[in-house]
């Protein structure tokens, strides 16, 4: 009761001040960013058009969905993880959405209110320090248990070694299961059979030829601030490779090539001291020069890493990378964002996300960077992918969300990475979506774009949601599946084939 009284006083003081847009729940979870309740499995959904015969399995997409109404600051990224699933079978479709039952969510559900601090929305300034002190004091008295992680598992999804894993970079992954009916359930917080004892970022990479999984883990408190590791196809973990950084760095994504891992060490960093001075711990360091590290994928230590500077570059996501043997360069495809920290800190400058080709010359140690689209075609491109069967190899096409009007997504762009040609598909009047998922029609197809785009779309005029299926070659709508629940704008997804589902753990 005493600690609750302290928290009530803290909240009452916080709400007396105007929150910045980046932590104001009235902005961050307004409209179709607002949370929804769980929805049990619904079968035989209404379909306009015809689902292509090759689409058999489950499309799953992750997102942030706060279980409790925020009492103070809240950032979109702070919400509890919820996975939306559409299962395809014999030309029919079913839908369900469920919370990922993280240790955090389970404890808060028992308490009947939020108790864990929100990493972005609440941990800033002196009130953030007070919240941390309050949180750990509750832990000392056994009122909550933070020894089993604090993560929300709301960002990434990957299907590896017969397991569907939900991830956010602040914790271990969570193992989810698709039930025979197409529903979802949480199995456990997953440490790869006692092999993983640190966090794992939300965008691990699966090499399409070796089926190995590559990942990073960053630490904002103590050295080493960054570790790299991999898993064999059967889930056996390599030893950690400690990568020496001078300060903890925001590292949401990275890339692989056939031979290398590409590690971005950019200008958005964690400075805990900023909280003591009343600011956010996630800041843009104007004195730092962004660089990319190139390391052999099978290196046992980081002694051979080559750092190449790429000034004034911040890529929240990297779409692909490959080796150009003729020029002895590593080519990286990413969306360069300015202002770099605008996702986390309020800025009067409008956000720009420029799809770019970055070339890292391993011989000279120099870099070049150029926009892939012409100035006439320039749009904000964020969230998307290449054909995952080509990951780490030279690709012609990328499928990326048109993040306009920011932060909404009005459609997606199919970009020819070699010529700069772009074709756009828009979801419709007052319709907005999120990440486009590219699903190959046939993994062995010679044509890289032979497949379909799947995207959750919400009609803000009718207040209804659907799943659109678009032909990736012609960019024509093949089918639309009407969903029984509103689907909030979310983050990243994956597709699990019926064949892979049959061997699910």
XYZ file of C-alpha atoms in Angstrom:
505
model
C 0.000 0.000 0.000
C 2.866 2.352 0.784
C 4.510 1.705 -2.563
C 1.178 2.123 -4.340
C 0.769 5.505 -2.652
C 4.218 6.545 -3.883
C 3.288 5.492 -7.412
C -0.010 7.398 -7.276
C 1.850 10.551 -6.234
C 4.396 10.022 -8.997
C 1.688 9.624 -11.653
C -0.253 12.646 -10.443
C 2.854 14.780 -10.843
C 3.637 13.357 -14.290
C 0.209 14.055 -15.749
C 0.396 17.700 -14.687
C 2.962 18.230 -17.454
C 2.421 18.087 -21.205
C 3.834 14.827 -22.552
C 5.852 14.896 -25.779
C 4.106 13.413 -28.806
C 6.406 10.395 -28.716
C 5.150 9.368 -25.256
C 1.604 10.741 -25.223
C -0.845 7.801 -25.211
C -3.529 10.044 -26.743
C -1.313 10.138 -29.844
C 0.637 6.886 -29.688
C -2.389 4.585 -29.398
C -5.059 6.662 -31.106
C -7.296 5.466 -33.946
C -6.287 2.101 -35.329
C -3.166 2.095 -33.193
C -5.496 1.455 -30.245
C -5.467 -2.011 -28.662
C -8.040 -4.766 -29.199
C -9.094 -7.729 -27.040
C -8.132 -11.276 -27.898
C -10.280 -12.979 -30.526
C -10.782 -16.757 -30.527
C -10.559 -18.685 -33.759
C -13.161 -17.847 -36.424
C -13.481 -20.132 -39.444
C -14.780 -19.781 -43.009
C -14.235 -16.059 -43.291
C -15.908 -14.128 -46.162
C -13.619 -13.919 -49.200
C -13.796 -11.627 -52.222
C -11.866 -13.120 -55.136
C -9.953 -16.377 -54.839
C -7.096 -17.371 -52.560
C -4.226 -18.680 -54.737
C -3.884 -22.456 -54.451
C -0.224 -22.221 -53.413
C -1.101 -20.336 -50.200
C -1.355 -23.088 -47.598
C -0.322 -22.483 -44.008
C -0.498 -19.582 -41.555
C 0.349 -15.913 -41.876
C 1.251 -14.462 -38.483
C 1.977 -10.826 -37.653
C 3.181 -9.301 -34.407
C 2.279 -5.938 -32.891
C 2.073 -3.819 -29.757
C -1.258 -4.040 -27.924
C -1.251 -2.688 -24.345
C -3.377 -4.887 -22.097
C -3.924 -2.086 -19.583
C -4.772 1.540 -20.232
C -1.563 3.582 -19.797
C -1.517 5.652 -16.607
C 1.217 8.040 -17.783
C 3.743 8.086 -20.637
C 3.419 5.432 -23.330
C 5.246 4.836 -26.608
C 3.829 2.630 -29.352
C 6.749 0.212 -28.877
C 5.833 -0.277 -25.183
C 2.655 -2.275 -25.791
C 2.236 -5.950 -24.926
C 2.842 -8.348 -27.785
C -0.192 -9.621 -29.675
C -0.004 -11.970 -32.651
C -2.654 -12.030 -35.376
C -2.946 -15.272 -37.355
C -4.747 -16.134 -40.596
C -4.719 -19.819 -41.492
C -5.271 -20.954 -45.080
C -6.615 -24.411 -45.903
C -8.376 -25.679 -49.022
C -9.204 -22.196 -50.236
C -10.727 -21.109 -46.912
C -9.381 -18.839 -44.188
C -9.643 -18.577 -40.398
C -8.517 -15.861 -37.989
C -7.439 -15.518 -34.351
C -5.432 -13.070 -32.279
C -3.839 -13.713 -28.901
C -1.538 -11.987 -26.449
C 1.905 -13.487 -26.070
C 1.817 -14.459 -22.400
C 5.105 -12.950 -21.312
C 6.266 -13.139 -17.710
C 5.506 -9.443 -17.529
C 1.943 -9.753 -18.804
C 1.118 -12.767 -16.617
C 2.209 -10.950 -13.448
C 0.412 -7.736 -14.372
C -2.736 -9.689 -15.167
C -2.676 -11.228 -11.681
C -2.158 -7.797 -10.116
C -4.894 -6.280 -12.257
C -2.798 -3.291 -13.323
C 0.525 -2.353 -14.967
C 3.546 -2.840 -12.702
C 6.573 -3.122 -15.009
C 8.200 0.092 -16.301
C 7.742 1.000 -19.960
C 11.151 1.218 -21.574
C 10.465 4.243 -23.782
C 7.284 5.875 -22.535
C 8.173 6.038 -18.845
C 11.935 5.729 -18.402
C 12.941 9.326 -18.986
C 14.029 12.044 -16.599
C 13.807 11.968 -12.832
C 10.384 10.335 -12.893
C 11.907 7.489 -14.895
C 14.562 6.958 -12.245
C 11.862 7.030 -9.569
C 9.866 4.408 -11.470
C 12.918 2.148 -11.711
C 13.556 2.514 -7.988
C 9.898 1.738 -7.250
C 9.966 -1.295 -9.527
C 13.062 -2.837 -7.966
C 11.802 -2.070 -4.458
C 8.656 -4.065 -5.230
C 10.943 -6.829 -6.395
C 12.909 -6.786 -3.126
C 9.660 -7.230 -1.194
C 8.557 -10.096 -3.446
C 5.567 -8.206 -4.849
C 6.793 -8.781 -8.390
C 9.461 -11.011 -9.906
C 11.726 -9.500 -12.557
C 14.180 -12.401 -12.610
C 12.465 -14.006 -15.620
C 12.596 -11.050 -17.969
C 10.730 -7.826 -18.584
C 10.174 -8.000 -22.338
C 6.958 -7.530 -24.296
C 7.739 -9.797 -27.327
C 5.869 -7.432 -29.648
C 8.182 -6.857 -32.629
C 9.534 -9.780 -34.648
C 8.465 -13.317 -35.529
C 10.618 -16.114 -36.877
C 9.932 -19.797 -37.515
C 13.092 -21.761 -36.725
C 13.772 -25.392 -35.848
C 10.029 -26.178 -35.847
C 9.234 -23.359 -33.417
C 7.479 -20.029 -33.866
C 9.339 -17.402 -31.826
C 8.047 -13.939 -30.867
C 10.703 -11.361 -30.019
C 11.569 -7.913 -28.781
C 15.204 -7.053 -28.175
C 14.740 -6.541 -24.421
C 14.333 -10.223 -23.526
C 14.585 -13.846 -24.610
C 12.202 -14.984 -27.345
C 8.850 -16.578 -26.527
C 7.853 -19.893 -28.068
C 4.340 -19.813 -29.541
C 2.324 -22.656 -30.989
C -0.255 -22.742 -33.767
C -2.986 -25.141 -32.649
C -4.552 -27.599 -35.130
C -7.593 -25.307 -35.393
C -5.423 -22.274 -36.224
C -5.546 -20.643 -32.799
C -2.449 -19.461 -30.907
C -1.025 -20.302 -27.498
C 2.131 -19.372 -25.614
C 4.359 -22.320 -24.723
C 7.227 -20.726 -22.775
C 9.922 -18.102 -22.526
C 12.481 -19.834 -24.697
C 16.206 -20.063 -23.931
C 17.058 -22.665 -26.609
C 17.277 -25.440 -24.036
C 19.400 -23.511 -21.509
C 21.813 -22.219 -24.178
C 20.776 -18.554 -24.353
C 21.345 -16.426 -21.252
C 20.992 -12.955 -22.796
C 18.470 -10.960 -24.800
C 18.122 -11.466 -28.562
C 17.228 -8.748 -31.052
C 13.906 -8.835 -32.868
C 15.349 -9.477 -36.346
C 17.453 -12.663 -36.369
C 18.326 -13.905 -39.857
C 17.889 -17.378 -41.318
C 20.313 -18.248 -44.105
C 18.136 -19.763 -46.861
C 20.851 -22.213 -47.945
C 22.206 -23.460 -44.605
C 19.046 -22.927 -42.482
C 21.209 -21.512 -39.691
C 19.912 -18.652 -37.552
C 22.151 -15.638 -36.877
C 21.477 -13.115 -34.116
C 22.780 -10.254 -31.978
C 22.265 -9.286 -28.350
C 22.909 -5.820 -26.969
C 23.260 -4.648 -23.385
C 22.591 -1.053 -22.329
C 24.167 -1.327 -18.863
C 27.413 -3.268 -18.947
C 30.133 -4.442 -21.312
C 30.257 -6.190 -23.654
C 27.556 -3.957 -25.091
C 27.144 -6.286 -28.069
C 27.354 -10.028 -28.680
C 26.974 -12.045 -31.869
C 26.026 -15.729 -32.074
C 24.382 -18.279 -34.333
C 22.362 -21.477 -34.119
C 22.773 -24.583 -36.266
C 19.595 -25.901 -37.958
C 18.981 -28.245 -35.017
C 19.126 -25.339 -32.531
C 22.677 -25.804 -31.212
C 24.135 -22.440 -30.230
C 27.657 -21.245 -31.019
C 29.728 -19.501 -28.395
C 29.200 -15.765 -28.049
C 31.435 -13.402 -29.990
C 31.948 -10.241 -27.933
C 32.071 -7.127 -30.107
C 33.741 -4.158 -28.481
C 31.763 -0.902 -28.642
C 32.603 2.303 -26.795
C 28.973 2.846 -25.747
C 25.670 0.944 -25.864
C 23.994 1.441 -29.230
C 20.439 1.017 -30.500
C 20.701 -1.978 -32.833
C 17.255 -3.074 -33.958
C 18.424 -4.884 -37.087
C 21.477 -6.149 -38.978
C 22.205 -8.107 -42.159
C 23.936 -11.216 -43.441
C 25.609 -12.080 -46.727
C 26.798 -15.456 -47.947
C 30.054 -15.036 -46.006
C 29.607 -12.155 -43.589
C 27.476 -10.609 -40.898
C 26.940 -6.839 -41.270
C 26.673 -4.960 -37.961
C 25.478 -1.329 -37.830
C 27.035 0.824 -35.101
C 25.080 4.039 -35.616
C 24.370 7.369 -33.945
C 21.320 6.480 -31.834
C 22.770 5.406 -28.496
C 21.792 4.788 -24.880
C 23.011 7.338 -22.346
C 21.640 6.529 -18.904
C 23.207 9.744 -17.578
C 20.707 11.710 -19.691
C 17.930 10.440 -17.399
C 19.662 11.983 -14.387
C 19.656 15.299 -16.233
C 15.942 14.946 -16.938
C 16.006 13.620 -20.512
C 15.481 10.420 -22.478
C 18.153 7.696 -22.291
C 17.756 7.087 -26.065
C 19.552 9.936 -27.819
C 21.152 10.982 -31.089
C 24.917 11.399 -30.641
C 25.951 14.054 -33.169
C 29.642 13.551 -32.345
C 29.624 9.883 -33.254
C 30.361 8.694 -36.786
C 28.148 5.839 -37.954
C 29.956 2.742 -39.147
C 29.271 -0.812 -40.262
C 31.239 -3.813 -39.067
C 31.938 -6.711 -41.428
C 32.666 -10.005 -39.678
C 33.002 -13.532 -40.981
C 29.799 -15.406 -40.127
C 31.790 -18.242 -38.576
C 34.365 -16.153 -36.695
C 35.148 -17.392 -33.188
C 36.076 -13.895 -32.002
C 35.840 -10.316 -33.242
C 39.543 -9.755 -33.951
C 38.985 -9.857 -37.730
C 36.051 -7.410 -37.835
C 36.482 -4.572 -40.350
C 34.774 -1.277 -39.571
C 33.774 1.031 -42.420
C 32.487 4.516 -41.632
C 29.208 5.680 -43.206
C 28.728 9.255 -41.931
C 25.274 10.538 -40.960
C 23.574 7.191 -41.560
C 20.875 5.628 -39.401
C 19.018 2.608 -40.760
C 16.402 1.293 -38.370
C 15.991 -1.663 -40.747
C 18.307 -3.316 -43.262
C 16.481 -5.142 -46.057
C 19.334 -7.186 -47.496
C 23.077 -7.339 -48.144
C 25.360 -9.223 -50.496
C 28.941 -9.413 -51.719
C 29.994 -7.747 -54.969
C 33.053 -9.792 -55.887
C 34.017 -7.561 -58.828
C 34.434 -4.471 -56.671
C 35.314 -6.268 -53.404
C 32.457 -4.458 -51.728
C 29.633 -5.479 -49.452
C 26.371 -3.974 -50.694
C 23.812 -3.083 -48.017
C 20.202 -2.101 -48.744
C 18.491 -0.104 -46.005
C 16.185 2.820 -45.306
C 18.159 5.784 -43.943
C 16.068 7.828 -41.495
C 16.354 11.479 -40.555
C 16.113 12.753 -37.889
C 17.735 9.561 -36.655
C 16.023 9.545 -33.249
C 12.646 10.929 -34.342
C 10.927 7.630 -33.509
C 11.964 8.042 -29.875
C 12.245 11.805 -29.323
C 9.973 14.635 -30.407
C 11.208 16.643 -33.389
C 9.844 19.550 -35.407
C 11.587 18.193 -38.482
C 9.509 15.875 -40.651
C 10.687 12.284 -40.817
C 12.329 11.044 -44.012
C 13.106 7.398 -44.715
C 15.190 7.104 -47.878
C 15.768 3.692 -49.450
C 19.534 3.602 -49.990
C 22.332 1.488 -51.408
C 25.376 1.533 -49.132
C 28.631 0.111 -50.471
C 31.343 -0.920 -48.018
C 34.729 -1.370 -49.661
C 36.675 -4.001 -47.733
C 39.908 -3.125 -49.539
C 39.968 0.656 -49.042
C 37.822 0.913 -45.925
C 35.711 3.580 -47.631
C 31.978 3.735 -48.223
C 29.493 5.254 -50.643
C 25.778 5.835 -50.211
C 23.117 6.734 -52.758
C 19.320 6.901 -52.843
C 17.858 4.130 -54.979
C 14.758 6.069 -56.051
C 14.938 9.204 -58.165
C 14.006 12.481 -56.484
C 10.715 12.516 -58.428
C 9.750 9.099 -57.037
C 10.997 9.637 -53.493
C 8.618 8.411 -50.758
C 9.158 7.222 -47.201
C 9.780 3.472 -47.332
C 9.824 1.565 -44.031
C 8.927 -2.010 -43.062
C 9.121 -4.733 -45.675
C 11.366 -7.418 -47.077
C 12.983 -9.130 -50.025
C 12.301 -12.681 -51.159
C 13.570 -14.582 -48.100
C 14.850 -17.370 -50.333
C 17.383 -14.804 -51.603
C 18.401 -13.329 -48.253
C 22.120 -12.575 -48.154
C 22.386 -12.850 -51.916
C 22.012 -10.250 -54.681
C 18.340 -9.416 -55.056
C 16.519 -7.390 -57.678
C 13.328 -6.555 -55.794
C 12.293 -5.243 -52.381
C 8.710 -4.840 -51.144
C 8.439 -1.921 -48.741
C 5.655 -0.069 -46.941
C 4.847 3.426 -48.204
C 4.928 5.151 -44.810
C 2.821 8.125 -45.806
C 1.105 9.957 -44.294
C 3.530 9.094 -41.477
C 3.093 7.044 -39.334
C 0.346 5.384 -41.389
C 1.018 3.128 -44.393
C -1.066 3.826 -47.502
C 0.333 1.016 -49.645
C 3.569 -0.670 -50.648
C 6.262 -0.178 -53.266
C 7.871 -2.871 -55.378
C 11.347 -1.462 -55.989
C 13.838 -2.673 -58.557
C 17.017 -2.272 -56.542
C 19.200 -2.393 -59.642
C 17.422 0.119 -61.897
C 15.589 2.224 -59.313
C 12.268 1.601 -61.039
C 9.349 1.606 -58.601
C 5.789 0.359 -58.873
C 3.256 1.267 -56.196
C 0.144 -0.430 -54.912
C -2.271 1.517 -52.719
C -4.718 -0.226 -50.405
C -7.633 2.067 -51.229
C -9.382 5.246 -50.168
C -8.999 5.762 -46.389
C -7.389 2.313 -46.152
C -4.056 1.827 -44.419
C -1.902 -1.164 -43.582
C 1.576 -2.124 -42.457
C 4.439 -4.375 -43.466
C 3.938 -6.158 -46.809
C 4.910 -9.826 -46.600
C 6.267 -11.421 -49.777
C 5.321 -15.086 -50.132
C 7.009 -16.992 -52.996
C 4.633 -19.039 -55.127
C 7.276 -21.741 -55.494
C 10.599 -21.706 -53.583
C 12.294 -23.126 -56.683
C 10.928 -20.533 -59.099
C 13.538 -18.848 -61.301
C 11.660 -15.543 -61.173
C 12.450 -13.691 -57.964
C 9.108 -11.858 -57.893
C 6.965 -14.928 -58.586
C 4.683 -14.797 -55.582
C 2.161 -12.797 -53.586
C 2.044 -9.916 -51.128
C 0.005 -10.368 -47.944
C -0.966 -7.332 -45.888
C -3.399 -6.537 -43.105
C -5.435 -3.475 -44.123
C -7.838 -1.337 -42.096
C -10.616 0.757 -43.620
C -10.789 3.889 -41.457
C -14.048 4.993 -43.063
C -15.946 1.733 -42.497
C -13.865 0.767 -39.434
C -13.342 -2.774 -40.765
C -10.190 -4.806 -41.295
C -9.215 -7.244 -44.032
C -6.272 -9.241 -45.339
C -5.365 -8.338 -48.906
C -3.528 -10.740 -51.224
C -1.815 -9.058 -54.175
C -0.035 -10.650 -57.143
C 3.594 -9.525 -56.826
C 4.195 -9.636 -60.583
C 1.124 -7.743 -61.821
C 0.329 -5.843 -58.565
C -3.321 -6.780 -58.979
C -5.541 -7.652 -56.035
C -6.217 -11.413 -56.058
C -8.327 -11.751 -52.918
C -9.578 -9.907 -49.866
C -10.480 -11.707 -46.638
C -12.905 -9.923 -44.321
C -11.760 -10.223 -40.715
C -14.070 -10.560 -37.679
C -11.940 -8.216 -35.551
C -10.210 -4.897 -36.055
C -6.483 -5.437 -36.649
C -4.385 -2.543 -35.288
C -1.410 -1.286 -37.271
C 1.517 -3.400 -36.148
C 5.042 -4.540 -36.828
C 6.555 -7.649 -38.425
C 5.292 -11.019 -39.594
C 6.170 -14.309 -41.242
C 4.475 -17.185 -43.046
C 4.579 -20.811 -41.905
C 3.815 -23.291 -44.653
C 1.455 -26.209 -44.098
C 4.453 -28.504 -44.578
C 6.367 -26.788 -41.771
C 3.287 -26.742 -39.535
C 3.098 -30.520 -39.805
C 6.461 -30.788 -37.963
C 5.822 -28.009 -35.421
C 7.200 -28.633 -31.938
